[in-house]
Amino acid sequence: MYSKTSLETKRSHILIAIDAMGGDFAPVNVVAGTIDALRETSNRFEVVLVGSGDKLIREMQKYKGEELRYHIQEASQVIDMHDPATAGIKQKRDSSISVGITMHKEGNADAFVSAGHSGAVLSTATLILGRLEGIGRPTIGTFLPTERGVCLLLDAGANVDCKPQHLYEFALMGSIYSSEMFQIKNPSIGLLNIGEEESKGNDVVKEAHKLLRQSKLHFIGNVEGRDILPGKSDVVVCDGFIGNVILKFGESIPSFFKGRIKRIASKSLFMKVFSGLVRNTLREALKSMDYEEYGGVPVLGVNGVVIIGHGKSTPKAIKNMLLRAEEMVRKNINGRIQETLTIEK
Amino acid sequence: MYSKTSLETKRSHILIAIDAMGGDFAPVNVVAGTIDALRETSNRFEVVLVGSGDKLIREMQKYKGEELRYHIQEASQVIDMHDPATAGIKQKRDSSISVGITMHKEGNADAFVSAGHSGAVLSTATLILGRLEGIGRPTIGTFLPTERGVCLLLDAGANVDCKPQHLYEFALMGSIYSSEMFQIKNPSIGLLNIGEEESKGNDVVKEAHKLLRQSKLHFIGNVEGRDILPGKSDVVVCDGFIGNVILKFGESIPSFFKGRIKRIASKSLFMKVFSGLVRNTLREALKSMDYEEYGGVPVLGVNGVVIIGHGKSTPKAIKNMLLRAEEMVRKNINGRIQETLTIEK
C-alpha cells in the first residue's frame, strides 16, 4: 500500500531492501542516505525501505515532490541491540531485518543492507538465505586503510572460533571480493600470525597455513600485526575474535590522536594559532580510517548479497552501503565465489 | 679479569646483568645505553656487560677515564634471531643470554635485561630461574599509550594458547606491576573480548571472566579493542596471540601516519611550508607510542627480574631498560606477587 510503484511488476532495475529501522539514527539517517543514493545515481536502482510504514511516510514527507524510486515494506517489529542474535528467526520474525531478508530470499529484492544489530543480520541471513555451497561459515569482512590503499580483513567478528578450513574459505572469498570490487588482480593473501615462520602460531593457524599453501590462491604466507597498515597483503585472514579486536582498536585511533593534538595545541599560543591547520591535516590523514567512506562491510558466504553497516551510520555511510550493494549485485560476487570453489576442488 | 671492581666483594649496590650482544646494534648501543644509565644515576647501581670481552673492551675504550661501575662477564656465544628459542639451554649454553641469566640465578646479579632474542630470553629465564610458586605460565607484558596515561597489556606474545587460569594469573601479576611501578592504586583489570556482555567470546575467555569476577582483583569486566586507547582499564588481559598482534599493529601506527602526512603535504605549497609544524606536532602526539620511552617490557612470573627490549633498541631504550630493572628490584615486585597469590588463595 505504501509503494510508489508496484513491486509485483517485472523489475528491470536492481532493487535493494534496506533495514529502515536499523542503526542509532534510524529511520532519519536511513531515509536521508537512501534519498542521496537515489538522487546521485539518477534512480539507477530502486530501494525498498523496510520498517514502520507510518514512521517512514512521515520521514519521507521531507522529500515530497521528487521522482525517486523507493518503496516501503511494512515490518511491525524492530530488533534492538539488547535482543539476542537469534531474534530475527525466533521472537521477532516480523522485524525489519527478517522481513527484508525474506524479501531478498523470495526474489523481491536483489540485496539487503542494514545498520542494525549485526549479529542478528548475520544469523537471520545465514538461516533464511542459507550458505553458498561449499562454504562452512559465512563471514563478515572489514576494510582497513593501508599505505597502498585498503585491505580486506576477515573474519571481523562473525566467527569467534575457527577451524583451518574456515580460514581457507575466508581467504578464498576475500580474494574474489577484492579482485572484483577493488579491481586488484590476483589479490595477495596473508594469514595473520605472530611471526613470519611457518612454525609460528597455534595449531589452527599452522594447519590453515598448509591449506593455503596448497591452494591456487596467491598466498604470501604469514603476516604480522605490523604488516597490516603498510599493506603487505590485500587480504588478511584471521579468526573473528582477533579480527574484531583489531577492527575496534583501529576505529579508536582517530579520536585518540585528535585528543592528543588538542592537548598539545593547548600548551602554547603559537600552537593554538596553528592547531586548526594541524587538525585539518590530521583529519585528511585519518579519512581513510573512516567507516563512512566504505559504508558497510559485506557478509560473504550466504546465498545472497548482504551488507552490514555501523550502528552510527551517517546518511553518507548509508548511501555508500547502497552503492556497494548495487555493485556486488552487478558484479555477481557470489557467482564468482561458487565458480572458484569448483575450480579449487 | 675484565672487571673494574671485583664481583666477589660483598655488593652494597644493585647489580644488573645486561646482554651486551643482544639487539640489532649490539654491542654499540648496549654499551652506550649502559654508560648513560650509570652517568645519569651517578653509579647508583652497577652493571655487568655479558658478552665477548674483546669486543666490549674495545667498545669501552670510548669511555675511558670515567669512573663508572661496570663489569664485563665473558660469554663466548651469541644467540641470533635464527636460533630456536631453546638455544639458550641447548646448543648455546655459553651465550650471553644463558650466562647472564645464570649469574642472576646464582645471586651474582639482581636482574637481567636483554634486547636480544625474546623467545630465547623467556625460555632460558623460565628454565634456569624457574617460575614463581603458583604461577603456571610466565608472561611478557607490553605498554600501550592511553588517553589517561599508559596501560599494561599482557600476554604480549609469550603464550599463544592460554587456559582461563593463565589469564587470571596475568591479571594478578599485571595488577601488582601497575600498582607498584606506575603508582596506580587498585589498578582496574579488563578482559579483552569482542563485546561487553559476559556471554561474549570463546570458551576460554568466558571461563576466565568467571575466575576474575570471583577474585579480589579490581575486575571491571570485558573490554573491547576500542577501549584500549581511551584507557578504560589499567591492565588489559588477553592471550599472547592477540596481544602480539595488537602490540605490533600499534607499533606500526606512527610510520603509517608519517607517510600519510608527507603525502598530504606534498600536494600544496602552503602545506609544504607548514608540514614541518604538522610533523612536529604529530611526533609529539606519537611520542607515547614510542617503545624507547618504556625501554623494555617485563617478563612476569619467573623467579627473577628479567626485562626484554626491542631488537632495535637505541641507547636511550637500553638506559631505560636498566632503570626499569633497578626499580623492579627495589620494589620487590616478585615478593609482592607471591604475597598476593597467598592472599587470593
XYZ file of C-alpha atoms in Angstrom:
690
model
C 0.000 0.000 0.000
C 2.905 2.357 0.519
C 4.684 1.573 -2.714
C 5.121 4.324 -5.213
C 5.464 1.668 -7.902
C 4.233 -1.866 -7.670
C 6.759 -4.470 -6.583
C 4.843 -7.105 -8.475
C 5.674 -5.673 -11.897
C 8.661 -7.315 -13.524
C 11.750 -5.396 -12.410
C 14.232 -4.015 -14.894
C 16.172 -2.277 -12.145
C 18.223 -3.676 -9.331
C 16.193 -3.442 -6.143
C 17.812 -3.179 -2.749
C 15.962 -3.735 0.521
C 17.210 -1.608 3.395
C 16.541 -2.021 7.092
C 14.920 1.366 7.698
C 14.814 0.777 11.460
C 18.469 -0.252 11.850
C 21.139 1.926 13.421
C 21.278 4.540 16.162
C 19.743 7.245 13.981
C 17.038 5.265 12.216
C 14.903 5.969 10.366
C 16.171 9.562 9.824
C 19.668 8.717 8.544
C 18.485 5.676 6.613
C 15.919 7.713 4.728
C 18.313 10.613 4.121
C 21.038 8.273 2.856
C 18.604 6.418 0.641
C 17.398 9.665 -0.936
C 21.001 10.758 -1.521
C 21.823 7.436 -3.163
C 18.803 7.603 -5.463
C 19.490 11.217 -6.424
C 23.165 10.640 -7.017
C 22.580 7.637 -9.243
C 19.582 9.157 -11.039
C 17.418 6.269 -9.863
C 19.784 3.693 -11.375
C 18.454 1.237 -8.812
C 15.364 1.059 -6.600
C 15.186 0.872 -2.841
C 12.665 -0.767 -0.530
C 12.638 0.790 2.909
C 11.632 -1.937 5.358
C 10.080 -0.843 8.632
C 7.236 1.050 10.239
C 5.217 2.440 7.350
C 3.805 5.287 9.420
C 7.182 6.499 10.549
C 8.670 6.164 7.108
C 5.882 8.005 5.356
C 6.281 10.837 7.855
C 10.025 10.931 7.254
C 9.509 10.820 3.521
C 7.373 13.979 3.651
C 10.650 15.894 3.705
C 11.400 14.734 0.209
C 7.930 15.085 -1.262
C 7.532 16.006 -4.877
C 10.693 14.350 -6.086
C 10.521 11.456 -8.508
C 12.543 8.896 -6.580
C 12.214 5.148 -6.978
C 11.639 3.927 -3.490
C 9.083 1.626 -1.928
C 8.060 0.966 1.632
C 7.581 -2.515 3.011
C 5.838 -2.764 6.374
C 7.577 -4.589 9.200
C 5.990 -4.297 12.630
C 8.985 -5.159 14.808
C 12.453 -3.785 15.428
C 15.415 -5.818 16.673
C 17.310 -3.669 19.123
C 20.837 -4.033 20.445
C 19.649 -5.877 23.546
C 17.950 -8.623 21.565
C 19.776 -11.888 21.034
C 21.266 -12.570 17.608
C 18.598 -15.200 17.085
C 15.695 -12.740 17.498
C 15.199 -12.453 13.745
C 14.282 -16.115 13.434
C 12.620 -16.531 16.835
C 10.894 -13.755 18.785
C 10.874 -11.079 16.086
C 10.034 -12.708 12.809
C 8.250 -9.576 11.643
C 11.255 -7.379 12.301
C 12.649 -5.143 9.570
C 15.708 -7.431 9.409
C 13.674 -10.631 8.976
C 11.207 -9.090 6.525
C 13.969 -7.520 4.408
C 15.996 -10.715 4.237
C 12.893 -12.750 3.411
C 12.140 -10.339 0.540
C 15.655 -10.984 -0.743
C 15.242 -14.752 -0.330
C 11.986 -14.686 -2.285
C 13.458 -12.675 -5.132
C 11.641 -9.452 -4.276
C 14.946 -7.731 -3.610
C 18.442 -8.322 -5.000
C 20.256 -7.353 -1.830
C 19.705 -6.403 1.795
C 21.570 -3.773 3.778
C 21.292 -2.890 7.460
C 22.989 -0.652 10.012
C 21.194 -2.555 12.762
C 22.112 -5.477 15.030
C 24.929 -7.099 13.070
C 24.712 -10.417 14.905
C 21.016 -10.635 14.099
C 21.591 -9.746 10.441
C 24.259 -12.437 10.189
C 22.168 -15.135 11.893
C 18.979 -14.274 10.059
C 20.738 -14.088 6.702
C 22.519 -17.397 7.291
C 19.306 -19.154 8.265
C 16.917 -17.630 5.739
C 19.222 -17.291 2.729
C 21.363 -20.318 3.517
C 25.059 -20.734 2.826
C 26.757 -20.889 -0.555
C 27.530 -24.473 -1.492
C 30.966 -25.413 -0.196
C 31.088 -22.673 2.435
C 31.017 -23.871 6.033
C 30.874 -20.472 7.720
C 29.678 -17.158 6.342
C 31.999 -14.339 7.334
C 31.906 -10.599 7.832
C 34.876 -8.766 6.402
C 36.082 -5.280 7.209
C 38.250 -2.744 5.426
C 41.403 -1.287 6.864
C 43.364 1.554 5.311
C 46.897 0.767 4.199
C 49.807 2.738 2.786
C 48.902 1.241 -0.577
C 45.140 1.680 -0.387
C 42.901 -0.667 1.505
C 42.978 -4.232 2.734
C 40.134 -6.584 3.457
C 40.405 -8.276 6.832
C 38.214 -11.245 7.547
C 36.717 -12.571 9.728
C 35.867 -9.386 11.634
C 33.773 -10.904 14.394
C 31.283 -13.373 12.984
C 33.240 -16.492 13.913
C 34.952 -16.465 17.264
C 36.322 -19.985 16.933
C 37.515 -21.096 13.532
C 38.800 -24.300 12.023
C 41.602 -24.208 9.438
C 39.085 -24.927 6.667
C 37.096 -21.820 7.648
C 40.185 -19.622 7.424
C 40.821 -21.048 3.982
C 37.236 -20.233 2.928
C 37.616 -16.660 4.218
C 40.766 -16.315 2.119
C 39.009 -17.569 -0.994
C 36.002 -15.278 -0.573
C 38.217 -12.334 0.324
C 40.331 -12.909 -2.744
C 37.313 -12.800 -5.050
C 35.766 -9.807 -3.309
C 38.998 -7.787 -3.548
C 39.583 -8.788 -7.111
C 36.064 -7.864 -8.272
C 35.246 -4.904 -6.054
C 38.682 -3.263 -5.844
C 39.995 -4.378 -9.242
C 43.035 -5.975 -7.650
C 44.484 -8.605 -9.964
C 45.207 -11.835 -8.106
C 44.969 -10.345 -4.596
C 47.672 -11.377 -2.159
C 46.500 -13.285 0.896
C 48.227 -13.030 4.275
C 47.499 -15.241 7.264
C 47.592 -13.163 10.448
C 50.122 -14.687 12.820
C 52.716 -13.767 15.426
C 55.730 -14.384 13.211
C 56.700 -14.963 9.611
C 57.871 -18.539 10.067
C 55.544 -21.379 9.172
C 56.172 -22.908 12.606
C 54.652 -19.915 14.421
C 51.210 -19.654 15.969
C 48.625 -22.018 17.339
C 47.539 -25.323 15.811
C 44.636 -23.823 13.837
C 46.830 -21.242 12.163
C 49.574 -23.758 11.383
C 47.071 -26.067 9.700
C 45.457 -23.156 7.827
C 48.922 -22.213 6.590
C 49.237 -25.654 4.973
C 45.792 -25.444 3.340
C 46.538 -22.003 1.932
C 49.935 -23.052 0.628
C 48.334 -25.961 -1.220
C 45.587 -23.771 -2.727
C 45.633 -21.851 -6.010
C 45.223 -18.577 -4.137
C 48.016 -16.007 -4.132
C 49.099 -16.864 -0.604
C 52.132 -14.869 0.549
C 52.451 -16.576 3.938
C 52.057 -15.229 7.450
C 51.613 -11.536 8.088
C 52.083 -9.896 11.483
C 50.197 -7.084 13.199
C 52.777 -4.632 11.891
C 52.219 -5.705 8.270
C 48.563 -4.650 8.053
C 48.910 -0.856 7.727
C 51.833 -0.990 5.278
C 49.554 -3.126 3.099
C 51.755 -6.206 2.864
C 48.766 -8.246 1.688
C 45.478 -7.279 0.033
C 43.540 -9.732 2.179
C 44.277 -10.545 5.824
C 42.776 -13.729 7.199
C 42.186 -14.385 10.896
C 39.558 -15.685 13.287
C 36.712 -13.407 14.297
C 37.953 -12.824 17.819
C 41.189 -11.224 16.773
C 39.630 -9.597 13.705
C 37.032 -7.908 15.863
C 39.628 -6.622 18.327
C 41.784 -5.225 15.506
C 38.762 -3.633 13.847
C 37.648 -1.880 17.018
C 41.192 -0.929 18.014
C 41.651 0.637 14.567
C 38.385 2.548 14.856
C 39.548 4.123 18.097
C 42.791 5.536 16.694
C 41.396 8.758 15.141
C 39.792 10.076 18.309
C 42.884 9.127 20.312
C 45.028 11.313 18.072
C 42.521 14.138 17.981
C 42.655 14.251 21.766
C 46.443 14.259 21.826
C 46.741 17.067 19.291
C 44.220 19.130 21.182
C 46.254 18.746 24.344
C 49.497 19.660 22.585
C 47.853 22.696 20.949
C 46.566 23.940 24.282
C 50.131 24.257 25.575
C 51.268 27.242 23.502
C 49.763 30.275 21.818
C 51.746 29.535 18.673
C 50.282 26.057 18.559
C 46.821 27.385 19.283
C 47.018 29.578 16.202
C 48.084 26.691 14.034
C 46.128 23.917 15.658
C 43.371 24.290 13.075
C 45.875 23.555 10.345
C 47.263 20.572 12.205
C 43.823 19.223 12.872
C 42.760 19.597 9.256
C 45.822 17.728 8.108
C 45.160 15.015 10.619
C 41.552 14.794 9.527
C 42.720 14.350 5.958
C 45.240 11.722 7.057
C 42.615 9.889 9.042
C 39.989 9.978 6.333
C 40.813 6.549 5.055
C 40.199 5.116 8.510
C 36.681 6.416 8.370
C 33.958 3.793 8.096
C 31.736 6.341 6.309
C 33.826 6.020 3.193
C 33.286 2.291 2.938
C 29.701 2.480 4.054
C 29.469 -1.040 5.298
C 31.014 -4.451 5.222
C 29.893 -7.482 3.249
C 28.578 -10.710 4.693
C 30.303 -13.266 2.486
C 29.267 -16.900 2.130
C 25.497 -16.508 2.411
C 23.383 -17.188 -0.620
C 22.583 -13.537 -1.201
C 24.016 -10.026 -1.093
C 24.022 -8.652 2.433
C 25.833 -5.600 3.753
C 26.150 -4.603 7.385
C 26.778 -1.007 8.424
C 27.970 0.742 11.546
C 25.309 1.497 14.158
C 26.297 5.149 13.965
C 25.918 5.247 10.181
C 25.528 8.750 8.777
C 23.441 9.419 5.641
C 26.703 9.281 3.691
C 27.523 5.847 5.110
C 24.019 4.612 4.280
C 24.355 5.939 0.746
C 27.682 4.162 0.318
C 26.197 0.912 1.660
C 23.541 1.038 -1.040
C 26.093 1.795 -3.755
C 28.257 -1.072 -2.594
C 25.299 -3.460 -2.539
C 24.381 -2.480 -6.082
C 27.954 -3.087 -7.198
C 28.029 -6.521 -5.533
C 24.840 -7.486 -7.344
C 26.075 -6.227 -10.722
C 29.411 -7.979 -10.355
C 27.787 -11.221 -9.270
C 30.280 -11.812 -6.465
C 28.506 -14.943 -5.280
C 28.573 -16.473 -8.742
C 32.317 -15.868 -8.860
C 32.819 -17.439 -5.420
C 30.854 -20.503 -6.464
C 32.865 -20.826 -9.692
C 36.168 -20.578 -7.880
C 35.159 -23.115 -5.254
C 34.504 -25.574 -8.087
C 37.890 -24.890 -9.701
C 39.750 -25.239 -6.407
C 38.230 -28.665 -5.831
C 89.879 -10.412 34.506
C 87.808 -7.664 32.883
C 86.122 -6.417 35.993
C 86.867 -2.915 37.078
C 85.823 -3.917 40.552
C 85.666 -7.429 41.858
C 82.306 -9.184 41.734
C 83.336 -11.338 44.642
C 83.271 -8.490 47.123
C 80.035 -8.192 49.010
C 77.716 -5.968 46.997
C 76.110 -2.946 48.536
C 74.720 -1.818 45.190
C 72.094 -3.383 42.984
C 73.834 -5.173 40.158
C 72.171 -5.683 36.788
C 73.449 -8.101 34.173
C 72.852 -6.967 30.606
C 73.070 -8.992 27.421
C 75.756 -6.952 25.689
C 75.375 -8.965 22.465
C 71.572 -8.660 22.213
C 69.784 -6.452 19.704
C 70.439 -5.258 16.163
C 73.011 -2.682 17.243
C 74.907 -4.644 19.861
C 77.285 -4.120 21.465
C 77.463 -0.414 20.452
C 74.019 0.658 21.672
C 74.135 -1.595 24.729
C 77.405 -0.076 25.883
C 76.272 3.480 25.100
C 72.975 2.999 26.949
C 74.716 1.407 29.910
C 77.143 4.309 30.185
C 74.270 6.797 30.003
C 72.400 4.946 32.734
C 75.425 4.861 35.024
C 76.196 8.534 34.442
C 72.612 9.626 34.919
C 72.221 7.739 38.173
C 75.695 8.638 39.470
C 76.550 4.944 39.685
C 73.535 4.222 41.881
C 73.674 0.649 40.592
C 76.284 -1.480 38.886
C 76.118 -3.176 35.529
C 77.678 -6.389 34.241
C 78.013 -6.414 30.484
C 77.783 -10.050 29.389
C 79.385 -10.973 26.071
C 82.594 -11.042 24.126
C 85.204 -9.461 26.383
C 87.405 -8.414 23.489
C 84.634 -6.573 21.715
C 83.391 -4.974 24.895
C 86.795 -3.766 25.990
C 87.268 -2.203 22.576
C 83.857 -0.515 22.796
C 84.603 0.663 26.319
C 87.713 2.495 25.117
C 85.367 5.292 24.057
C 84.517 5.955 27.665
C 87.994 5.589 29.132
C 88.946 7.626 32.133
C 85.486 7.831 33.629
C 84.742 6.269 36.963
C 81.779 4.102 36.036
C 80.733 0.966 37.891
C 80.574 -1.645 35.203
C 81.994 -5.122 34.885
C 82.447 -7.461 31.982
C 81.495 -11.116 32.099
C 82.789 -13.266 29.255
C 80.277 -15.284 27.207
C 81.617 -16.944 24.089
C 78.366 -17.419 22.188
C 75.610 -15.223 20.784
C 72.023 -16.331 20.179
C 70.880 -14.781 16.944
C 67.379 -14.315 15.598
C 67.547 -17.515 13.549
C 68.271 -19.670 16.567
C 65.420 -21.574 18.185
C 64.041 -20.262 21.465
C 65.594 -23.271 23.193
C 69.154 -22.390 22.085
C 69.991 -20.890 25.458
C 69.525 -24.181 27.231
C 70.671 -26.474 24.419
C 73.158 -25.527 21.694
C 74.346 -22.220 23.135
C 74.760 -22.619 26.848
C 77.668 -20.185 26.866
C 75.614 -17.491 25.142
C 75.349 -14.030 26.659
C 71.689 -14.775 27.469
C 72.425 -18.053 29.273
C 75.457 -16.710 31.117
C 73.612 -13.557 32.221
C 70.573 -15.433 33.458
C 72.775 -17.951 35.251
C 74.566 -15.077 37.020
C 71.166 -13.850 38.155
C 70.148 -17.337 39.277
C 73.330 -17.725 41.294
C 72.911 -14.380 43.011
C 75.715 -12.646 41.137
C 73.215 -10.240 39.597
C 69.873 -8.904 40.804
C 68.303 -8.674 37.365
C 68.898 -9.489 33.727
C 67.994 -7.338 30.729
C 68.310 -8.140 27.032
C 67.375 -6.609 23.687
C 68.134 -9.937 22.036
C 66.046 -12.963 21.028
C 62.980 -12.538 23.228
C 61.808 -16.123 22.838
C 65.227 -17.352 23.962
C 65.285 -14.978 26.935
C 61.845 -16.174 28.002
C 62.669 -19.889 27.653
C 66.073 -19.605 29.250
C 64.744 -17.494 32.122
C 61.842 -19.865 32.720
C 64.103 -22.910 32.781
C 67.071 -21.515 34.683
C 65.272 -19.206 37.138
C 62.111 -21.282 37.402
C 58.589 -19.997 37.903
C 57.206 -18.191 40.922
C 55.230 -20.563 43.093
C 51.600 -20.597 41.992
C 52.305 -19.253 38.518
C 51.665 -21.696 35.678
C 52.915 -19.520 32.846
C 55.349 -16.640 32.908
C 54.164 -13.801 30.699
C 55.591 -10.874 28.791
C 53.621 -7.666 29.159
C 53.722 -4.605 26.968
C 52.776 -0.960 27.443
C 50.273 0.862 25.302
C 49.613 4.588 25.458
C 46.150 5.651 26.508
C 44.299 8.939 26.794
C 44.846 8.670 30.533
C 48.467 7.567 30.502
C 49.521 4.026 29.854
C 48.051 0.568 30.109
C 49.768 -2.745 30.596
C 48.641 -5.389 28.143
C 49.538 -8.981 28.819
C 50.261 -11.503 27.443
C 52.074 -9.879 24.533
C 53.252 -12.991 22.757
C 54.773 -15.455 25.205
C 51.727 -17.731 25.426
C 49.899 -18.386 22.194
C 47.359 -20.723 23.757
C 46.101 -19.886 27.220
C 43.861 -21.551 29.744
C 41.485 -19.436 31.870
C 43.778 -19.876 34.889
C 46.682 -18.369 32.933
C 44.636 -15.294 32.039
C 43.793 -14.911 35.720
C 47.478 -15.139 36.645
C 48.341 -12.478 34.037
C 45.699 -10.217 35.579
C 47.108 -10.687 39.052
C 50.702 -10.032 38.024
C 49.664 -7.092 35.868
C 47.734 -5.597 38.742
C 50.731 -5.710 41.058
C 53.131 -4.441 38.423
C 50.908 -1.451 37.590
C 50.266 -0.694 41.201
C 53.957 -0.747 42.179
C 55.632 0.592 39.067
C 53.042 3.154 37.940
C 51.665 4.026 41.395
C 48.134 3.174 40.303
C 46.014 2.383 43.322
C 43.998 -0.792 42.844
C 44.523 -0.998 39.077
C 41.449 -1.830 37.026
C 41.602 -5.063 35.063
C 39.841 -5.552 31.717
C 39.479 -8.848 29.909
C 39.917 -8.308 26.172
C 36.828 -9.592 24.406
C 34.555 -8.885 21.442
C 31.703 -7.445 23.478
C 30.878 -6.160 26.911
C 28.453 -8.926 27.809
C 29.640 -11.824 29.919
C 28.225 -14.224 27.319
C 30.585 -12.975 24.607
C 33.732 -14.616 23.340
C 35.177 -18.098 23.221
C 35.096 -20.683 25.997
C 38.476 -19.717 27.448
C 37.512 -16.070 27.801
C 34.119 -16.889 29.299
C 35.726 -19.107 31.922
C 38.416 -16.504 32.638
C 35.657 -13.948 33.141
C 34.227 -16.093 35.933
C 37.618 -16.552 37.616
C 38.290 -12.827 37.518
C 34.860 -11.958 38.848
C 35.420 -14.281 41.804
C 38.880 -12.847 42.540
C 39.796 -9.933 44.776
C 41.227 -8.045 41.837
C 39.584 -4.837 40.624
C 37.993 -6.554 37.630
C 35.838 -4.212 35.544
C 34.643 -6.859 33.076
C 35.248 -7.233 29.376
C 36.960 -4.533 27.388
C 36.868 -4.315 23.607
C 39.503 -3.297 21.080
C 38.109 0.238 21.117
C 38.526 0.543 24.899
C 42.312 0.175 24.974
C 43.407 3.624 23.767
C 40.828 5.553 25.840
C 42.343 3.767 28.843
C 39.183 2.064 30.090
C 41.300 -0.293 32.194
C 44.821 -0.037 33.590
C 45.557 -3.647 32.740
C 44.300 -5.493 29.657
C 44.418 -9.279 29.759
C 44.434 -11.483 26.658
C 46.218 -14.476 25.177
C 49.612 -13.996 23.582
C 48.389 -14.436 20.042
C 46.061 -11.485 20.113
C 48.349 -9.480 22.417
C 51.203 -9.851 19.984
C 49.081 -8.784 17.016
C 47.817 -5.705 18.896
C 51.334 -4.821 20.032
C 52.754 -4.987 16.525
C 49.740 -3.272 14.964
C 50.157 -0.435 17.470
C 53.869 -0.135 16.702
C 53.104 0.345 13.030
C 50.727 3.291 13.510
C 53.322 6.102 13.771
C 55.036 5.379 10.478
C 51.664 4.939 8.782
C 50.668 8.452 9.820
C 54.033 9.939 8.979
C 53.642 8.603 5.451
C 50.120 9.980 5.122
C 51.084 13.452 6.315
C 54.035 13.520 3.962
C 51.739 12.721 1.051
C 49.219 15.373 2.071
C 51.980 17.960 2.493
C 53.360 17.247 -0.952
C 50.074 18.337 -2.514
C 50.263 22.072 -1.838
C 52.866 24.758 -1.357
C 51.008 26.078 1.679
C 51.114 22.655 3.266
C 54.768 22.227 2.320
C 55.617 25.358 4.289
C 53.735 24.144 7.325
C 54.393 20.449 7.077
C 57.305 20.778 9.487
C 54.925 22.130 12.104
C 52.393 19.394 11.471
C 55.061 16.730 11.635
C 56.468 18.072 14.869
C 53.037 18.059 16.425
C 52.459 14.546 15.243
C 55.829 13.459 16.584
C 54.858 14.900 19.932
C 51.480 13.166 19.778
C 53.091 9.879 18.863
C 55.777 10.050 21.487
C 53.850 7.962 23.940
C 53.608 5.160 21.393
C 57.369 5.006 21.277
C 58.967 1.904 22.785
C 62.097 3.948 23.610
C 60.269 5.657 26.437
C 59.399 2.414 28.160
C 62.716 0.833 27.350
C 61.555 -2.708 27.603
C 58.869 -4.998 28.883
C 58.943 -7.195 31.964
C 58.871 -10.969 32.000
C 56.491 -11.631 34.878
C 56.150 -14.938 36.689
C 59.754 -16.096 36.585
C 61.699 -16.288 39.810
C 63.815 -13.247 39.000
C 63.767 -9.816 37.419
C 64.022 -10.030 33.641
C 63.364 -7.296 31.095
C 63.176 -7.756 27.356
C 63.839 -4.893 24.965
C 63.130 -4.207 21.315
C 65.680 -5.569 18.833
C 66.158 -2.030 17.519
C 66.803 -0.622 20.996
C 68.575 2.734 20.973
C 70.972 3.750 23.749
C 68.043 5.601 25.323
C 65.905 2.448 25.289
C 68.756 0.442 26.814
C 69.211 3.062 29.520
C 65.504 2.948 30.334
C 65.577 -0.850 30.486
C 68.300 -0.673 33.128
C 66.413 1.964 35.119
C 63.273 -0.127 34.992
C 65.127 -3.250 36.103
C 66.600 -1.368 39.052
C 63.134 -0.147 40.012
C 61.674 -3.653 39.812
C 64.407 -4.942 42.107
C 63.983 -2.111 44.619
C 60.211 -2.516 44.678
C 60.452 -6.269 45.075
C 57.706 -6.928 42.529
C 58.116 -10.690 42.788
C 57.740 -10.609 46.557
C 54.504 -8.670 46.134
C 53.201 -11.157 43.548
C 53.987 -14.051 45.846
C 52.253 -12.337 48.779
C 49.130 -11.596 46.747
C 48.929 -15.136 45.407
C 48.862 -16.333 49.002
C 46.096 -13.894 49.962
C 43.995 -14.788 46.914
C 44.114 -18.487 47.788
